JSON list of N, CA and C in Angstrom, two decimals:
[
{"chain": "P", "resi": 1, "resn": "UNK", "atom": "N", "xyz": [26.68, -7.85, 5.27]},
{"chain": "P", "resi": 1, "resn": "UNK", "atom": "CA", "xyz": [25.98, -8.08, 6.22]},
{"chain": "P", "resi": 1, "resn": "UNK", "atom": "C", "xyz": [25.19, -10.01, 5.90]},
{"chain": "P", "resi": 2, "resn": "UNK", "atom": "N", "xyz": [25.47, -10.25, 6.56]},
{"chain": "P", "resi": 2, "resn": "UNK", "atom": "CA", "xyz": [24.72, -11.32, 6.95]},
{"chain": "P", "resi": 2, "resn": "UNK", "atom": "C", "xyz": [23.37, -11.38, 7.65]},
{"chain": "P", "resi": 3, "resn": "UNK", "atom": "N", "xyz": [22.42, -11.97, 6.57]},
{"chain": "P", "resi": 3, "resn": "UNK", "atom": "CA", "xyz": [21.64, -12.44, 7.65]},
{"chain": "P", "resi": 3, "resn": "UNK", "atom": "C", "xyz": [20.49, -13.91, 7.20]},
{"chain": "P", "resi": 4, "resn": "UNK", "atom": "N", "xyz": [20.31, -13.82, 8.51]},
{"chain": "P", "resi": 4, "resn": "UNK", "atom": "CA", "xyz": [19.88, -15.50, 8.69]},
{"chain": "P", "resi": 4, "resn": "UNK", "atom": "C", "xyz": [18.53, -16.19, 8.04]},
{"chain": "P", "resi": 5, "resn": "UNK", "atom": "N", "xyz": [18.32, -16.99, 6.97]},
{"chain": "P", "resi": 5, "resn": "UNK", "atom": "CA", "xyz": [17.08, -17.52, 6.40]},
{"chain": "P", "resi": 5, "resn": "UNK", "atom": "C", "xyz": [16.29, -17.85, 7.68]},
{"chain": "P", "resi": 6, "resn": "UNK", "atom": "N", "xyz": [14.61, -17.73, 7.57]},
{"chain": "P", "resi": 6, "resn": "UNK", "atom": "CA", "xyz": [13.90, -18.36, 8.69]},
{"chain": "P", "resi": 6, "resn": "UNK", "atom": "C", "xyz": [13.11, -18.71, 8.04]},
{"chain": "P", "resi": 7, "resn": "UNK", "atom": "N", "xyz": [12.13, -19.90, 9.03]},
{"chain": "P", "resi": 7, "resn": "UNK", "atom": "CA", "xyz": [11.22, -20.70, 8.73]},
{"chain": "P", "resi": 7, "resn": "UNK", "atom": "C", "xyz": [10.16, -19.75, 8.58]},
{"chain": "P", "resi": 8, "resn": "UNK", "atom": "N", "xyz": [8.40, -19.52, 7.38]},
{"chain": "P", "resi": 8, "resn": "UNK", "atom": "CA", "xyz": [7.96, -18.39, 7.37]},
{"chain": "P", "resi": 8, "resn": "UNK", "atom": "C", "xyz": [6.50, -19.14, 7.18]},
{"chain": "P", "resi": 9, "resn": "UNK", "atom": "N", "xyz": [5.78, -20.04, 8.22]},
{"chain": "P", "resi": 9, "resn": "UNK", "atom": "CA", "xyz": [4.70, -20.59, 7.51]},
{"chain": "P", "resi": 9, "resn": "UNK", "atom": "C", "xyz": [5.95, -21.99, 5.75]},
{"chain": "P", "resi": 10, "resn": "UNK", "atom": "N", "xyz": [4.78, -21.42, 5.44]},
{"chain": "P", "resi": 10, "resn": "UNK", "atom": "CA", "xyz": [5.34, -22.66, 3.51]},
{"chain": "P", "resi": 10, "resn": "UNK", "atom": "C", "xyz": [6.38, -21.96, 2.66]},
{"chain": "P", "resi": 11, "resn": "UNK", "atom": "N", "xyz": [6.97, -20.58, 3.69]},
{"chain": "P", "resi": 11, "resn": "UNK", "atom": "CA", "xyz": [8.06, -19.47, 3.02]},
{"chain": "P", "resi": 11, "resn": "UNK", "atom": "C", "xyz": [8.95, -19.57, 3.37]},
{"chain": "P", "resi": 12, "resn": "UNK", "atom": "N", "xyz": [10.17, -19.21, 2.99]},
{"chain": "P", "resi": 12, "resn": "UNK", "atom": "CA", "xyz": [11.33, -18.37, 4.38]},
{"chain": "P", "resi": 12, "resn": "UNK", "atom": "C", "xyz": [11.26, -16.62, 4.00]},
{"chain": "P", "resi": 13, "resn": "UNK", "atom": "N", "xyz": [11.87, -16.36, 4.75]},
{"chain": "P", "resi": 13, "resn": "UNK", "atom": "CA", "xyz": [11.85, -14.72, 5.69]},
{"chain": "P", "resi": 13, "resn": "UNK", "atom": "C", "xyz": [13.52, -14.45, 6.19]},
{"chain": "P", "resi": 14, "resn": "UNK", "atom": "N", "xyz": [13.54, -12.89, 5.19]},
{"chain": "P", "resi": 14, "resn": "UNK", "atom": "CA", "xyz": [14.59, -13.00, 6.26]},
{"chain": "P", "resi": 14, "resn": "UNK", "atom": "C", "xyz": [13.93, -11.25, 6.79]},
{"chain": "P", "resi": 15, "resn": "UNK", "atom": "N", "xyz": [14.88, -10.87, 7.92]},
{"chain": "P", "resi": 15, "resn": "UNK", "atom": "CA", "xyz": [14.81, -10.35, 8.94]},
{"chain": "P", "resi": 15, "resn": "UNK", "atom": "C", "xyz": [15.63, -9.20, 9.06]},
{"chain": "P", "resi": 16, "resn": "UNK", "atom": "N", "xyz": [15.03, -7.68, 7.99]},
{"chain": "P", "resi": 16, "resn": "UNK", "atom": "CA", "xyz": [15.53, -6.53, 8.20]},
{"chain": "P", "resi": 16, "resn": "UNK", "atom": "C", "xyz": [16.52, -6.04, 9.73]},
{"chain": "P", "resi": 17, "resn": "UNK", "atom": "N", "xyz": [17.54, -5.58, 9.28]},
{"chain": "P", "resi": 17, "resn": "UNK", "atom": "CA", "xyz": [17.23, -5.14, 10.74]},
{"chain": "P", "resi": 17, "resn": "UNK", "atom": "C", "xyz": [17.36, -3.24, 10.81]},
{"chain": "P", "resi": 18, "resn": "UNK", "atom": "N", "xyz": [17.62, -3.22, 12.06]},
{"chain": "P", "resi": 18, "resn": "UNK", "atom": "CA", "xyz": [16.11, -2.11, 11.96]},
{"chain": "P", "resi": 18, "resn": "UNK", "atom": "C", "xyz": [16.39, -0.61, 11.80]},
{"chain": "P", "resi": 19, "resn": "UNK", "atom": "N", "xyz": [18.15, -0.43, 11.72]},
{"chain": "P", "resi": 19, "resn": "UNK", "atom": "CA", "xyz": [18.93, 0.71, 11.12]},
{"chain": "P", "resi": 19, "resn": "UNK", "atom": "C", "xyz": [18.71, 0.54, 9.58]},
{"chain": "P", "resi": 20, "resn": "UNK", "atom": "N", "xyz": [17.96, -0.20, 8.96]},
{"chain": "P", "resi": 20, "resn": "UNK", "atom": "CA", "xyz": [18.03, -0.60, 7.38]},
{"chain": "P", "resi": 20, "resn": "UNK", "atom": "C", "xyz": [16.64, 0.30, 6.76]},
{"chain": "P", "resi": 21, "resn": "UNK", "atom": "N", "xyz": [15.86, -0.37, 8.40]},
{"chain": "P", "resi": 21, "resn": "UNK", "atom": "CA", "xyz": [14.46, -0.03, 7.73]},
{"chain": "P", "resi": 21, "resn": "UNK", "atom": "C", "xyz": [14.53, 1.62, 8.15]},
{"chain": "P", "resi": 22, "resn": "UNK", "atom": "N", "xyz": [15.20, 2.06, 9.16]},
{"chain": "P", "resi": 22, "resn": "UNK", "atom": "CA", "xyz": [14.81, 3.50, 9.62]},
{"chain": "P", "resi": 22, "resn": "UNK", "atom": "C", "xyz": [15.54, 4.18, 8.20]},
{"chain": "P", "resi": 23, "resn": "UNK", "atom": "N", "xyz": [16.64, 4.06, 8.01]},
{"chain": "P", "resi": 23, "resn": "UNK", "atom": "CA", "xyz": [17.33, 4.59, 6.64]},
{"chain": "P", "resi": 23, "resn": "UNK", "atom": "C", "xyz": [16.40, 4.44, 5.57]},
{"chain": "P", "resi": 24, "resn": "UNK", "atom": "N", "xyz": [15.96, 2.99, 5.36]},
{"chain": "P", "resi": 24, "resn": "UNK", "atom": "CA", "xyz": [14.90, 2.78, 4.20]},
{"chain": "P", "resi": 24, "resn": "UNK", "atom": "C", "xyz": [13.61, 3.65, 4.26]},
{"chain": "P", "resi": 25, "resn": "UNK", "atom": "N", "xyz": [12.79, 3.75, 5.44]},
{"chain": "P", "resi": 25, "resn": "UNK", "atom": "CA", "xyz": [11.89, 4.63, 5.47]},
{"chain": "P", "resi": 25, "resn": "UNK", "atom": "C", "xyz": [10.68, 3.57, 5.10]},
{"chain": "P", "resi": 26, "resn": "UNK", "atom": "N", "xyz": [11.07, 2.48, 5.83]},
{"chain": "P", "resi": 26, "resn": "UNK", "atom": "CA", "xyz": [9.77, 1.59, 5.52]},
{"chain": "P", "resi": 26, "resn": "UNK", "atom": "C", "xyz": [8.85, 1.32, 7.04]},
{"chain": "P", "resi": 27, "resn": "UNK", "atom": "N", "xyz": [8.52, 0.32, 6.80]},
{"chain": "P", "resi": 27, "resn": "UNK", "atom": "CA", "xyz": [7.64, 0.24, 8.63]},
{"chain": "P", "resi": 27, "resn": "UNK", "atom": "C", "xyz": [6.68, -1.11, 8.01]},
{"chain": "P", "resi": 28, "resn": "UNK", "atom": "N", "xyz": [5.78, -1.78, 9.07]},
{"chain": "P", "resi": 28, "resn": "UNK", "atom": "CA", "xyz": [5.15, -2.79, 8.53]},
{"chain": "P", "resi": 28, "resn": "UNK", "atom": "C", "xyz": [4.27, -2.83, 8.23]},
{"chain": "P", "resi": 29, "resn": "UNK", "atom": "N", "xyz": [4.13, -3.53, 7.25]},
{"chain": "P", "resi": 29, "resn": "UNK", "atom": "CA", "xyz": [3.40, -3.43, 6.31]},
{"chain": "P", "resi": 29, "resn": "UNK", "atom": "C", "xyz": [3.04, -3.02, 4.61]},
{"chain": "P", "resi": 30, "resn": "UNK", "atom": "N", "xyz": [3.88, -2.71, 4.87]},
{"chain": "P", "resi": 30, "resn": "UNK", "atom": "CA", "xyz": [4.87, -2.14, 3.39]},
{"chain": "P", "resi": 30, "resn": "UNK", "atom": "C", "xyz": [4.11, -3.45, 2.43]},
{"chain": "P", "resi": 31, "resn": "UNK", "atom": "N", "xyz": [4.83, -2.88, 1.11]},
{"chain": "P", "resi": 31, "resn": "UNK", "atom": "CA", "xyz": [5.85, -3.64, 0.13]},
{"chain": "P", "resi": 31, "resn": "UNK", "atom": "C", "xyz": [6.81, -3.48, -0.88]},
{"chain": "P", "resi": 32, "resn": "UNK", "atom": "N", "xyz": [7.33, -4.04, -0.52]},
{"chain": "P", "resi": 32, "resn": "UNK", "atom": "CA", "xyz": [9.10, -4.35, -1.27]},
{"chain": "P", "resi": 32, "resn": "UNK", "atom": "C", "xyz": [8.88, -5.05, -2.46]},
{"chain": "P", "resi": 33, "resn": "UNK", "atom": "N", "xyz": [9.98, -4.48, -3.56]},
{"chain": "P", "resi": 33, "resn": "UNK", "atom": "CA", "xyz": [9.86, -5.04, -4.55]},
{"chain": "P", "resi": 33, "resn": "UNK", "atom": "C", "xyz": [11.22, -6.61, -4.88]},
{"chain": "P", "resi": 34, "resn": "UNK", "atom": "N", "xyz": [11.20, -6.76, -5.19]},
{"chain": "P", "resi": 34, "resn": "UNK", "atom": "CA", "xyz": [12.32, -7.96, -4.98]},
{"chain": "P", "resi": 34, "resn": "UNK", "atom": "C", "xyz": [13.17, -8.56, -6.56]},
{"chain": "P", "resi": 35, "resn": "UNK", "atom": "N", "xyz": [14.05, -8.43, -7.39]},
{"chain": "P", "resi": 35, "resn": "UNK", "atom": "CA", "xyz": [14.91, -8.97, -8.12]},
{"chain": "P", "resi": 35, "resn": "UNK", "atom": "C", "xyz": [15.36, -10.10, -7.87]},
{"chain": "P", "resi": 36, "resn": "UNK", "atom": "N", "xyz": [16.31, -10.34, -9.15]},
{"chain": "P", "resi": 36, "resn": "UNK", "atom": "CA", "xyz": [17.84, -11.39, -9.50]},
{"chain": "P", "resi": 36, "resn": "UNK", "atom": "C", "xyz": [18.06, -10.53, -10.32]},
{"chain": "P", "resi": 37, "resn": "UNK", "atom": "N", "xyz": [19.51, -10.31, -9.60]},
{"chain": "P", "resi": 37, "resn": "UNK", "atom": "CA", "xyz": [20.03, -9.62, -10.62]},
{"chain": "P", "resi": 37, "resn": "UNK", "atom": "C", "xyz": [21.37, -11.28, -11.35]},
{"chain": "P", "resi": 38, "resn": "UNK", "atom": "N", "xyz": [21.68, -10.49, -12.15]},
{"chain": "P", "resi": 38, "resn": "UNK", "atom": "CA", "xyz": [22.69, -10.95, -12.81]},
{"chain": "P", "resi": 38, "resn": "UNK", "atom": "C", "xyz": [23.62, -12.30, -12.59]},
{"chain": "P", "resi": 39, "resn": "UNK", "atom": "N", "xyz": [23.62, -11.65, -11.31]},
{"chain": "P", "resi": 39, "resn": "UNK", "atom": "CA", "xyz": [25.03, -12.66, -11.17]},
{"chain": "P", "resi": 39, "resn": "UNK", "atom": "C", "xyz": [24.19, -13.98, -9.76]},
{"chain": "P", "resi": 40, "resn": "UNK", "atom": "N", "xyz": [23.16, -13.64, -9.20]},
{"chain": "P", "resi": 40, "resn": "UNK", "atom": "CA", "xyz": [22.71, -15.21, -8.87]},
{"chain": "P", "resi": 40, "resn": "UNK", "atom": "C", "xyz": [21.77, -14.16, -7.18]},
{"chain": "P", "resi": 41, "resn": "UNK", "atom": "N", "xyz": [22.16, -13.01, -7.31]},
{"chain": "P", "resi": 41, "resn": "UNK", "atom": "CA", "xyz": [22.08, -12.17, -6.42]},
{"chain": "P", "resi": 41, "resn": "UNK", "atom": "C", "xyz": [20.41, -11.79, -6.64]},
{"chain": "P", "resi": 42, "resn": "UNK", "atom": "N", "xyz": [19.65, -11.43, -4.85]},
{"chain": "P", "resi": 42, "resn": "UNK", "atom": "CA", "xyz": [18.31, -11.09, -4.83]},
{"chain": "P", "resi": 42, "resn": "UNK", "atom": "C", "xyz": [18.89, -9.33, -4.65]},
{"chain": "P", "resi": 43, "resn": "UNK", "atom": "N", "xyz": [17.94, -8.60, -4.69]},
{"chain": "P", "resi": 43, "resn": "UNK", "atom": "CA", "xyz": [17.59, -7.25, -5.04]},
{"chain": "P", "resi": 43, "resn": "UNK", "atom": "C", "xyz": [16.50, -7.37, -4.02]},
{"chain": "P", "resi": 44, "resn": "UNK", "atom": "N", "xyz": [16.56, -5.64, -3.07]},
{"chain": "P", "resi": 44, "resn": "UNK", "atom": "CA", "xyz": [15.33, -5.58, -2.09]},
{"chain": "P", "resi": 44, "resn": "UNK", "atom": "C", "xyz": [14.91, -4.52, -2.35]},
{"chain": "P", "resi": 45, "resn": "UNK", "atom": "N", "xyz": [14.67, -3.66, -2.89]},
{"chain": "P", "resi": 45, "resn": "UNK", "atom": "CA", "xyz": [14.25, -2.28, -2.58]},
{"chain": "P", "resi": 45, "resn": "UNK", "atom": "C", "xyz": [12.45, -1.87, -1.84]},
{"chain": "P", "resi": 46, "resn": "UNK", "atom": "N", "xyz": [12.37, -0.81, -1.33]},
{"chain": "P", "resi": 46, "resn": "UNK", "atom": "CA", "xyz": [10.94, 0.09, -1.33]},
{"chain": "P", "resi": 46, "resn": "UNK", "atom": "C", "xyz": [10.38, -0.11, -2.90]},
{"chain": "P", "resi": 47, "resn": "UNK", "atom": "N", "xyz": [8.91, -0.76, -2.62]},
{"chain": "P", "resi": 47, "resn": "UNK", "atom": "CA", "xyz": [8.38, -0.80, -3.98]},
{"chain": "P", "resi": 47, "resn": "UNK", "atom": "C", "xyz": [7.41, 1.01, -4.08]},
{"chain": "P", "resi": 48, "resn": "UNK", "atom": "N", "xyz": [7.65, 0.99, -5.56]},
{"chain": "P", "resi": 48, "resn": "UNK", "atom": "CA", "xyz": [6.81, 2.52, -5.62]},
{"chain": "P", "resi": 48, "resn": "UNK", "atom": "C", "xyz": [5.97, 2.38, -5.47]},
{"chain": "P", "resi": 49, "resn": "UNK", "atom": "N", "xyz": [5.12, 4.11, -5.15]},
{"chain": "P", "resi": 49, "resn": "UNK", "atom": "CA", "xyz": [3.62, 4.22, -5.20]},
{"chain": "P", "resi": 49, "resn": "UNK", "atom": "C", "xyz": [3.56, 4.13, -6.33]},
{"chain": "P", "resi": 50, "resn": "UNK", "atom": "N", "xyz": [2.26, 3.17, -6.98]},
{"chain": "P", "resi": 50, "resn": "UNK", "atom": "CA", "xyz": [2.07, 3.25, -8.77]},
{"chain": "P", "resi": 50, "resn": "UNK", "atom": "C", "xyz": [0.19, 4.25, -8.39]},
{"chain": "P", "resi": 51, "resn": "UNK", "atom": "N", "xyz": [0.46, 5.32, -8.97]},
{"chain": "P", "resi": 51, "resn": "UNK", "atom": "CA", "xyz": [-0.75, 6.19, -9.29]},
{"chain": "P", "resi": 51, "resn": "UNK", "atom": "C", "xyz": [-1.93, 5.21, -10.18]},
{"chain": "P", "resi": 52, "resn": "UNK", "atom": "N", "xyz": [-1.19, 5.08, -11.36]},
{"chain": "P", "resi": 52, "resn": "UNK", "atom": "CA", "xyz": [-2.71, 4.04, -12.00]},
{"chain": "P", "resi": 52, "resn": "UNK", "atom": "C", "xyz": [-2.54, 3.86, -11.07]},
{"chain": "P", "resi": 53, "resn": "UNK", "atom": "N", "xyz": [-2.85, 1.99, -10.45]},
{"chain": "P", "resi": 53, "resn": "UNK", "atom": "CA", "xyz": [-3.17, 1.24, -9.88]},
{"chain": "P", "resi": 53, "resn": "UNK", "atom": "C", "xyz": [-3.83, 1.75, -8.15]},
{"chain": "P", "resi": 54, "resn": "UNK", "atom": "N", "xyz": [-3.30, 2.64, -8.19]},
{"chain": "P", "resi": 54, "resn": "UNK", "atom": "CA", "xyz": [-4.20, 3.55, -6.74]},
{"chain": "P", "resi": 54, "resn": "UNK", "atom": "C", "xyz": [-5.64, 3.95, -7.08]},
{"chain": "P", "resi": 55, "resn": "UNK", "atom": "N", "xyz": [-5.64, 4.75, -8.83]},
{"chain": "P", "resi": 55, "resn": "UNK", "atom": "CA", "xyz": [-7.21, 5.14, -8.84]},
{"chain": "P", "resi": 55, "resn": "UNK", "atom": "C", "xyz": [-7.80, 3.72, -9.37]},
{"chain": "P", "resi": 56, "resn": "UNK", "atom": "N", "xyz": [-7.06, 3.27, -9.98]},
{"chain": "P", "resi": 56, "resn": "UNK", "atom": "CA", "xyz": [-7.84, 1.67, -10.64]},
{"chain": "P", "resi": 56, "resn": "UNK", "atom": "C", "xyz": [-8.38, 1.26, -9.23]},
{"chain": "P", "resi": 57, "resn": "UNK", "atom": "N", "xyz": [-7.54, 0.87, -7.75]},
{"chain": "P", "resi": 57, "resn": "UNK", "atom": "CA", "xyz": [-8.27, 0.26, -6.84]},
{"chain": "P", "resi": 57, "resn": "UNK", "atom": "C", "xyz": [-9.22, 1.67, -6.04]},
{"chain": "P", "resi": 58, "resn": "UNK", "atom": "N", "xyz": [-9.72, 2.98, -6.04]},
{"chain": "P", "resi": 58, "resn": "UNK", "atom": "CA", "xyz": [-10.22, 4.15, -5.97]},
{"chain": "P", "resi": 58, "resn": "UNK", "atom": "C", "xyz": [-12.05, 3.47, -6.95]},
{"chain": "P", "resi": 59, "resn": "UNK", "atom": "N", "xyz": [-11.34, 3.34, -7.76]},
{"chain": "P", "resi": 59, "resn": "UNK", "atom": "CA", "xyz": [-12.77, 3.01, -8.58]},
{"chain": "P", "resi": 59, "resn": "UNK", "atom": "C", "xyz": [-13.52, 2.35, -9.02]},
{"chain": "P", "resi": 60, "resn": "UNK", "atom": "N", "xyz": [-12.76, 1.33, -8.06]},
{"chain": "P", "resi": 60, "resn": "UNK", "atom": "CA", "xyz": [-13.67, -0.25, -7.87]},
{"chain": "P", "resi": 60, "resn": "UNK", "atom": "C", "xyz": [-13.70, 0.05, -6.27]},
{"chain": "P", "resi": 61, "resn": "UNK", "atom": "N", "xyz": [-13.61, 0.60, -5.65]},
{"chain": "P", "resi": 61, "resn": "UNK", "atom": "CA", "xyz": [-13.86, 0.93, -4.49]},
{"chain": "P", "resi": 61, "resn": "UNK", "atom": "C", "xyz": [-15.39, 2.57, -4.19]},
{"chain": "P", "resi": 62, "resn": "UNK", "atom": "N", "xyz": [-15.35, 3.24, -5.26]},
{"chain": "P", "resi": 62, "resn": "UNK", "atom": "CA", "xyz": [-15.95, 4.30, -5.13]},
{"chain": "P", "resi": 62, "resn": "UNK", "atom": "C", "xyz": [-17.29, 3.66, -6.02]},
{"chain": "P", "resi": 63, "resn": "UNK", "atom": "N", "xyz": [-17.06, 2.62, -6.82]},
{"chain": "P", "resi": 63, "resn": "UNK", "atom": "CA", "xyz": [-18.03, 1.60, -7.35]},
{"chain": "P", "resi": 63, "resn": "UNK", "atom": "C", "xyz": [-19.25, 0.51, -6.50]},
{"chain": "P", "resi": 64, "resn": "UNK", "atom": "N", "xyz": [-18.50, 0.25, -5.92]},
{"chain": "P", "resi": 64, "resn": "UNK", "atom": "CA", "xyz": [-18.87, -0.72, -4.58]},
{"chain": "P", "resi": 64, "resn": "UNK", "atom": "C", "xyz": [-20.16, 0.02, -4.03]},
{"chain": "P", "resi": 65, "resn": "UNK", "atom": "N", "xyz": [-19.82, 1.61, -3.60]},
{"chain": "P", "resi": 65, "resn": "UNK", "atom": "CA", "xyz": [-20.80, 2.41, -2.39]},
{"chain": "P", "resi": 65, "resn": "UNK", "atom": "C", "xyz": [-21.60, 2.89, -3.06]},
{"chain": "P", "resi": 66, "resn": "UNK", "atom": "N", "xyz": [-22.89, 2.09, -2.74]},
{"chain": "P", "resi": 66, "resn": "UNK", "atom": "CA", "xyz": [-24.09, 2.66, -3.12]},
{"chain": "P", "resi": 66, "resn": "UNK", "atom": "C", "xyz": [-24.31, 4.17, -3.20]},
{"chain": "P", "resi": 67, "resn": "UNK", "atom": "N", "xyz": [-25.12, 4.20, -4.39]},
{"chain": "P", "resi": 67, "resn": "UNK", "atom": "CA", "xyz": [-25.40, 5.91, -4.25]},
{"chain": "P", "resi": 67, "resn": "UNK", "atom": "C", "xyz": [-26.87, 6.42, -4.01]},
{"chain": "P", "resi": 68, "resn": "UNK", "atom": "N", "xyz": [-27.37, 7.17, -2.64]},
{"chain": "P", "resi": 68, "resn": "UNK", "atom": "CA", "xyz": [-28.80, 7.11, -2.34]},
{"chain": "P", "resi": 68, "resn": "UNK", "atom": "C", "xyz": [-29.01, 8.75, -2.84]},
{"chain": "P", "resi": 69, "resn": "UNK", "atom": "N", "xyz": [-30.07, 9.36, -2.52]},
{"chain": "P", "resi": 69, "resn": "UNK", "atom": "CA", "xyz": [-30.53, 10.82, -1.99]},
{"chain": "P", "resi": 69, "resn": "UNK", "atom": "C", "xyz": [-29.29, 12.22, -2.09]},
{"chain": "P", "resi": 70, "resn": "UNK", "atom": "N", "xyz": [-29.25, 12.79, -2.45]},
{"chain": "P", "resi": 70, "resn": "UNK", "atom": "CA", "xyz": [-28.23, 13.69, -2.10]},
{"chain": "P", "resi": 70, "resn": "UNK", "atom": "C", "xyz": [-28.52, 14.47, -0.53]},
{"chain": "P", "resi": 71, "resn": "UNK", "atom": "N", "xyz": [-27.27, 14.05, 0.40]},
{"chain": "P", "resi": 71, "resn": "UNK", "atom": "CA", "xyz": [-28.14, 14.70, 1.08]},
{"chain": "P", "resi": 71, "resn": "UNK", "atom": "C", "xyz": [-29.03, 16.22, 1.73]},
{"chain": "P", "resi": 72, "resn": "UNK", "atom": "N", "xyz": [-27.89, 17.21, 0.93]},
{"chain": "P", "resi": 72, "resn": "UNK", "atom": "CA", "xyz": [-28.49, 18.42, 0.57]},
{"chain": "P", "resi": 72, "resn": "UNK", "atom": "C", "xyz": [-29.59, 18.61, 0.44]},
{"chain": "P", "resi": 73, "resn": "UNK", "atom": "N", "xyz": [-30.27, 17.42, -0.92]},
{"chain": "P", "resi": 73, "resn": "UNK", "atom": "CA", "xyz": [-31.04, 17.76, -0.92]},
{"chain": "P", "resi": 73, "resn": "UNK", "atom": "C", "xyz": [-32.39, 17.56, 0.22]},
{"chain": "P", "resi": 74, "resn": "UNK", "atom": "N", "xyz": [-31.99, 16.58, 0.99]},
{"chain": "P", "resi": 74, "resn": "UNK", "atom": "CA", "xyz": [-32.91, 16.16, 2.31]},
{"chain": "P", "resi": 74, "resn": "UNK", "atom": "C", "xyz": [-32.99, 17.32, 3.23]},
{"chain": "P", "resi": 75, "resn": "UNK", "atom": "N", "xyz": [-32.20, 17.78, 3.83]},
{"chain": "P", "resi": 75, "resn": "UNK", "atom": "CA", "xyz": [-31.59, 19.26, 4.47]},
{"chain": "P", "resi": 75, "resn": "UNK", "atom": "C", "xyz": [-32.78, 20.00, 3.90]},
{"chain": "P", "resi": 76, "resn": "UNK", "atom": "N", "xyz": [-32.49, 20.34, 2.78]},
{"chain": "P", "resi": 76, "resn": "UNK", "atom": "CA", "xyz": [-33.18, 21.85, 1.62]},
{"chain": "P", "resi": 76, "resn": "UNK", "atom": "C", "xyz": [-34.88, 21.23, 2.01]},
{"chain": "P", "resi": 77, "resn": "UNK", "atom": "N", "xyz": [-35.26, 20.02, 2.15]},
{"chain": "P", "resi": 77, "resn": "UNK", "atom": "CA", "xyz": [-36.12, 19.59, 2.10]},
{"chain": "P", "resi": 77, "resn": "UNK", "atom": "C", "xyz": [-37.48, 20.22, 3.02]},
{"chain": "P", "resi": 78, "resn": "UNK", "atom": "N", "xyz": [-36.18, 20.19, 4.28]},
{"chain": "P", "resi": 78, "resn": "UNK", "atom": "CA", "xyz": [-36.83, 20.04, 5.30]},
{"chain": "P", "resi": 78, "resn": "UNK", "atom": "C", "xyz": [-36.17, 21.90, 5.79]},
{"chain": "P", "resi": 79, "resn": "UNK", "atom": "N", "xyz": [-36.03, 22.10, 5.37]},
{"chain": "P", "resi": 79, "resn": "UNK", "atom": "CA", "xyz": [-35.68, 24.09, 5.52]},
{"chain": "P", "resi": 79, "resn": "UNK", "atom": "C", "xyz": [-36.60, 24.75, 5.33]},
{"chain": "P", "resi": 80, "resn": "UNK", "atom": "N", "xyz": [-36.82, 26.25, 6.29]},
{"chain": "P", "resi": 80, "resn": "UNK", "atom": "CA", "xyz": [-37.51, 27.35, 7.04]},
{"chain": "P", "resi": 80, "resn": "UNK", "atom": "C", "xyz": [-36.78, 27.93, 5.58]},
{"chain": "P", "resi": 81, "resn": "UNK", "atom": "N", "xyz": [-37.25, 28.81, 4.89]},
{"chain": "P", "resi": 81, "resn": "UNK", "atom": "CA", "xyz": [-37.30, 29.46, 4.30]},
{"chain": "P", "resi": 81, "resn": "UNK", "atom": "C", "xyz": [-37.67, 30.99, 4.21]}
]
């Protein structure tokens, strides 16, 4: 299949036909990996999910959340037994 290269800001872009998108299972906002082949071609495929990178990002987000008092402790203080 021949695809047309188009200008997108300061970069170049390719439009992926809808049939290919459905077959590969990618959607808007997904990441893809691109690499060069030995014969000078471009190989593009859906990026794999990286568990270590996800865990690292999750840890950074968790560290950014301020920790306060336990909600359960606040409820217990007002409870009648």
